[in-house]
Amino acid sequence: QKEVEQNSGPLSVPEGAIASLNCTYSDRGSQSFFWYRQYSGKSPELIMSIYSNGDKEDGRFTAQLNKASQYVSLLIRDSQPSDSATYLCAVNRGNTGNQFYFGTGTSLTVIP
Amino acid sequence: DAGITQSPRHKVTETGTPVTLRCHQTENHRYMYWYRQDPGHGLRLIHYSYGVKDTDKGEVSDGYSVSRSKTEDFLLTLESATSSQTSVYFCATYRGGGLYEQYFGPGTRLTVT
């Protein structure tokens, strides 16, 4: 079983719609959760971090964490073509500097 | 952005040759990491460092070694490159002290022929 799993997509949404990206993780001891955006040929860019159950909002982005279900999601409201990228879910297990695991990413295309 | 640079950005080398990739950061972050990214596998940790001269292995460390003689520099060496090490290599840093937010360098595309 992979540490972090994401649907690879591709996910296509029309401009202005809400894009919903999902991630599950295997270790119940995981403490910190992250979403990265990666444009083709570029490096991952941190867009959201979340550490406690519930929602965390930053602009058009909302991260949702449910530790009981071992589930993390990212909502992108009012999706723009510039949001077209691969979104990586990452998890830190146990609050240590070496226990980072990444999903394989979900490809998102926003259609103008 | 942690002011991370990587060199070289692109490299083509032959099987059996040694290769060293360099990561340089200007933010005095304690932790530094080397990842490789391959289709279908995502980002996988090769080695990491939690301080000068303090390093440890990650998930896919076979065939790689690292060194960190200064806070700002973290070197990744492929002692004898193989075609399976063709990949994109990313360096990342984390300040330390909680939150665990990692920031990535621009990457090095390595091709082993």
Coordinates of C-alpha atoms in Angstrom, one line a residue:
Chain A
Q1 CA 0.0 0.0 0.0
K2 CA 1.3 3.4 -1.0
E3 CA 1.9 6.0 1.8
V4 CA 0.0 8.6 -0.2
E5 CA -2.5 8.0 -2.9
Q6 CA -4.1 10.4 -5.4
N7 CA -6.2 9.9 -8.5
S8 CA -3.9 10.6 -11.4
G9 CA -6.6 12.2 -13.4
P10 CA -6.6 14.0 -15.7
L11 CA -9.3 16.2 -14.1
S12 CA -10.9 18.7 -16.4
V13 CA -13.1 21.6 -15.2
P14 CA -14.5 24.6 -17.0
E15 CA -13.2 28.1 -16.1
G16 CA -14.9 29.5 -13.1
A17 CA -15.9 26.1 -11.7
I18 CA -14.7 24.4 -8.5
A19 CA -12.0 21.8 -8.8
S20 CA -11.8 19.2 -6.2
L21 CA -8.6 17.2 -5.6
N22 CA -8.4 14.3 -3.2
C23 CA -5.7 12.4 -1.4
T24 CA -5.6 9.5 1.1
Y25 CA -2.8 8.5 3.3
S26 CA -2.0 5.2 5.1
D27 CA -0.3 6.1 8.4
R28 CA -2.7 7.2 11.1
G29 CA 0.3 8.9 12.9
S30 CA 0.8 11.4 10.1
Q31 CA 0.7 15.0 11.5
S32 CA 1.3 17.4 8.7
F33 CA -0.2 17.7 5.2
F34 CA 0.7 19.7 2.2
W35 CA -0.5 20.5 -1.3
Y36 CA 2.0 21.5 -4.0
R37 CA 1.4 22.8 -7.4
Q38 CA 3.8 21.7 -10.2
Y39 CA 3.7 23.2 -13.7
S40 CA 5.1 21.1 -16.5
G41 CA 8.9 21.2 -16.4
K42 CA 9.0 23.2 -13.2
S43 CA 9.6 22.4 -9.5
P44 CA 6.8 21.8 -6.9
E45 CA 5.5 25.0 -5.3
L46 CA 3.9 24.9 -1.9
I47 CA 0.4 26.3 -1.9
M48 CA -1.3 25.0 1.2
S49 CA -0.4 23.3 4.5
I50 CA -2.8 21.9 7.1
Y51 CA -2.2 20.4 10.5
S52 CA -5.6 20.0 12.2
N53 CA -8.9 18.6 11.3
G54 CA -11.3 20.9 9.4
D55 CA -10.9 23.5 6.7
K56 CA -8.2 26.0 6.0
E57 CA -8.8 28.7 3.4
D58 CA -6.3 30.8 1.5
G59 CA -7.7 32.9 -1.2
R60 CA -9.3 30.7 -3.8
F61 CA -7.8 27.6 -2.2
T62 CA -9.3 25.5 0.6
A63 CA -7.6 22.5 2.2
Q64 CA -9.7 20.0 4.1
L65 CA -8.4 17.4 6.5
N66 CA -10.2 14.5 8.1
K67 CA -7.8 12.5 10.2
A68 CA -10.4 9.9 11.1
S69 CA -10.9 9.0 7.4
Q70 CA -7.2 9.6 6.6
Y71 CA -8.3 12.0 3.9
V72 CA -7.0 15.4 2.6
S73 CA -8.6 17.4 -0.1
L74 CA -8.0 20.6 -2.0
L75 CA -10.7 22.8 -3.4
I76 CA -9.9 25.5 -6.0
R77 CA -12.8 27.9 -6.4
D78 CA -13.3 30.1 -9.5
S79 CA -10.8 27.9 -11.4
Q80 CA -8.6 29.7 -13.9
P81 CA -6.6 28.4 -16.9
S82 CA -3.5 29.3 -14.9
D83 CA -4.5 26.7 -12.4
S84 CA -3.8 24.0 -15.0
A85 CA -1.0 22.0 -13.4
T86 CA -0.3 18.8 -11.5
Y87 CA -1.2 18.9 -7.8
L88 CA 0.9 16.9 -5.4
C89 CA -0.3 15.8 -2.0
A90 CA 2.4 15.3 0.6
V91 CA 2.4 14.0 4.1
N92 CA 4.8 14.2 7.0
R93 CA 4.6 11.2 9.3
G94 CA 5.4 11.7 13.0
N95 CA 6.8 15.2 12.8
T96 CA 10.3 14.3 11.9
G97 CA 12.5 15.8 9.3
N98 CA 12.8 12.7 7.2
Q99 CA 9.3 11.3 7.0
F100 CA 7.9 13.1 3.9
Y101 CA 5.9 11.1 1.4
F102 CA 4.4 12.4 -1.8
G103 CA 1.6 11.2 -4.0
T104 CA 2.1 10.8 -7.7
G105 CA -0.1 13.9 -8.4
T106 CA -3.4 14.8 -10.1
S107 CA -3.3 16.5 -13.4
L108 CA -5.8 19.4 -13.6
T109 CA -6.8 21.1 -16.8
V110 CA -9.0 24.2 -16.6
I111 CA -10.8 24.7 -19.9
P112 CA -11.4 28.4 -20.9
Chain B
D1 CA 10.9 30.6 -1.6
A2 CA 14.1 29.5 0.2
G3 CA 16.5 30.9 -2.4
I4 CA 17.5 27.4 -3.6
T5 CA 19.7 26.9 -6.7
Q6 CA 20.8 23.7 -8.3
S7 CA 23.6 23.0 -10.7
P8 CA 23.9 21.9 -13.3
R9 CA 20.3 22.2 -14.6
H10 CA 20.8 19.7 -17.3
K11 CA 23.4 17.0 -17.7
V12 CA 23.9 14.1 -20.1
T13 CA 26.5 11.5 -19.0
E14 CA 27.5 8.0 -19.9
T15 CA 26.9 4.8 -17.9
G16 CA 29.7 4.2 -15.4
T17 CA 30.8 7.8 -15.0
P18 CA 30.6 9.7 -11.6
V19 CA 28.2 12.6 -11.4
T20 CA 27.9 15.3 -8.7
L21 CA 24.8 17.5 -8.4
R22 CA 25.0 20.6 -6.2
C23 CA 22.3 22.3 -4.2
H24 CA 22.9 25.7 -2.7
Q25 CA 20.5 27.6 -0.4
T26 CA 20.8 31.1 1.0
E27 CA 18.2 30.9 3.8
N28 CA 20.2 29.1 6.5
H29 CA 17.6 26.3 6.6
R30 CA 18.7 23.4 8.7
Y31 CA 17.3 20.5 6.7
M32 CA 18.1 19.7 3.1
Y33 CA 16.8 16.9 0.9
W34 CA 17.4 15.2 -2.4
Y35 CA 14.5 13.8 -4.3
R36 CA 14.1 12.1 -7.6
Q37 CA 10.9 12.4 -9.7
D38 CA 9.9 9.7 -12.1
P39 CA 6.6 9.1 -14.0
G40 CA 4.4 6.9 -12.0
H41 CA 6.5 7.1 -8.9
G42 CA 6.2 10.7 -7.8
L43 CA 8.8 12.3 -5.7
R44 CA 11.0 9.8 -3.7
L45 CA 13.5 10.8 -1.1
I46 CA 17.1 9.8 -1.8
H47 CA 19.0 11.3 1.1
Y48 CA 18.5 14.1 3.6
S49 CA 20.6 16.2 5.9
Y50 CA 19.6 17.5 9.3
G51 CA 22.8 19.6 9.8
V52 CA 26.4 20.0 8.7
K53 CA 27.9 16.6 8.3
D54 CA 24.7 15.0 9.5
T55 CA 23.0 12.9 6.8
D56 CA 20.8 9.9 6.5
K57 CA 19.3 7.6 3.9
G58 CA 15.9 7.9 2.3
E59 CA 13.7 5.5 0.5
V60 CA 15.8 5.1 -2.7
S61 CA 19.4 5.7 -1.5
D62 CA 21.2 2.8 -3.3
G63 CA 23.8 4.1 -5.7
Y64 CA 23.8 7.6 -4.3
S65 CA 25.9 9.3 -1.7
V66 CA 25.7 12.8 -0.2
S67 CA 27.8 15.3 1.7
R68 CA 27.2 18.5 3.5
S69 CA 30.2 20.4 4.6
K70 CA 28.5 23.8 4.9
T71 CA 25.0 24.8 5.9
E72 CA 24.3 26.2 2.5
D73 CA 25.5 23.3 0.3
F74 CA 24.3 19.8 -0.2
L75 CA 26.0 17.6 -2.8
L76 CA 24.5 14.4 -4.3
T77 CA 27.0 12.0 -6.0
L78 CA 26.2 9.1 -8.3
E79 CA 29.4 7.1 -7.9
S80 CA 28.9 5.2 -11.2
A81 CA 25.9 6.3 -13.1
T82 CA 23.4 3.8 -14.5
S83 CA 20.5 4.3 -16.9
S84 CA 18.0 3.7 -14.1
Q85 CA 19.3 6.9 -12.5
T86 CA 18.0 8.9 -15.5
S87 CA 15.5 11.2 -13.7
V88 CA 14.8 14.8 -12.6
Y89 CA 16.5 15.5 -9.3
F90 CA 15.1 18.1 -6.9
C91 CA 16.7 19.6 -3.9
A92 CA 14.4 20.9 -1.1
T93 CA 14.9 22.6 2.2
Y94 CA 13.0 22.9 5.5
R95 CA 13.8 25.5 8.1
G96 CA 13.3 23.2 11.1
G97 CA 11.3 23.9 14.3
G98 CA 7.9 22.6 13.2
L99 CA 5.4 23.3 10.4
Y100 CA 7.5 21.0 8.1
E101 CA 7.1 23.2 5.0
Q102 CA 9.5 22.1 2.3
Y103 CA 10.7 24.4 -0.5
F104 CA 12.1 23.1 -3.7
G105 CA 14.9 24.1 -6.0
P106 CA 14.4 24.3 -9.8
G107 CA 15.6 20.7 -10.5
T108 CA 18.3 19.0 -12.5
R109 CA 17.4 16.9 -15.5
L110 CA 20.0 14.0 -15.6
T111 CA 20.2 11.6 -18.6
V112 CA 22.5 8.6 -18.4
T113 CA 23.1 7.1 -21.8

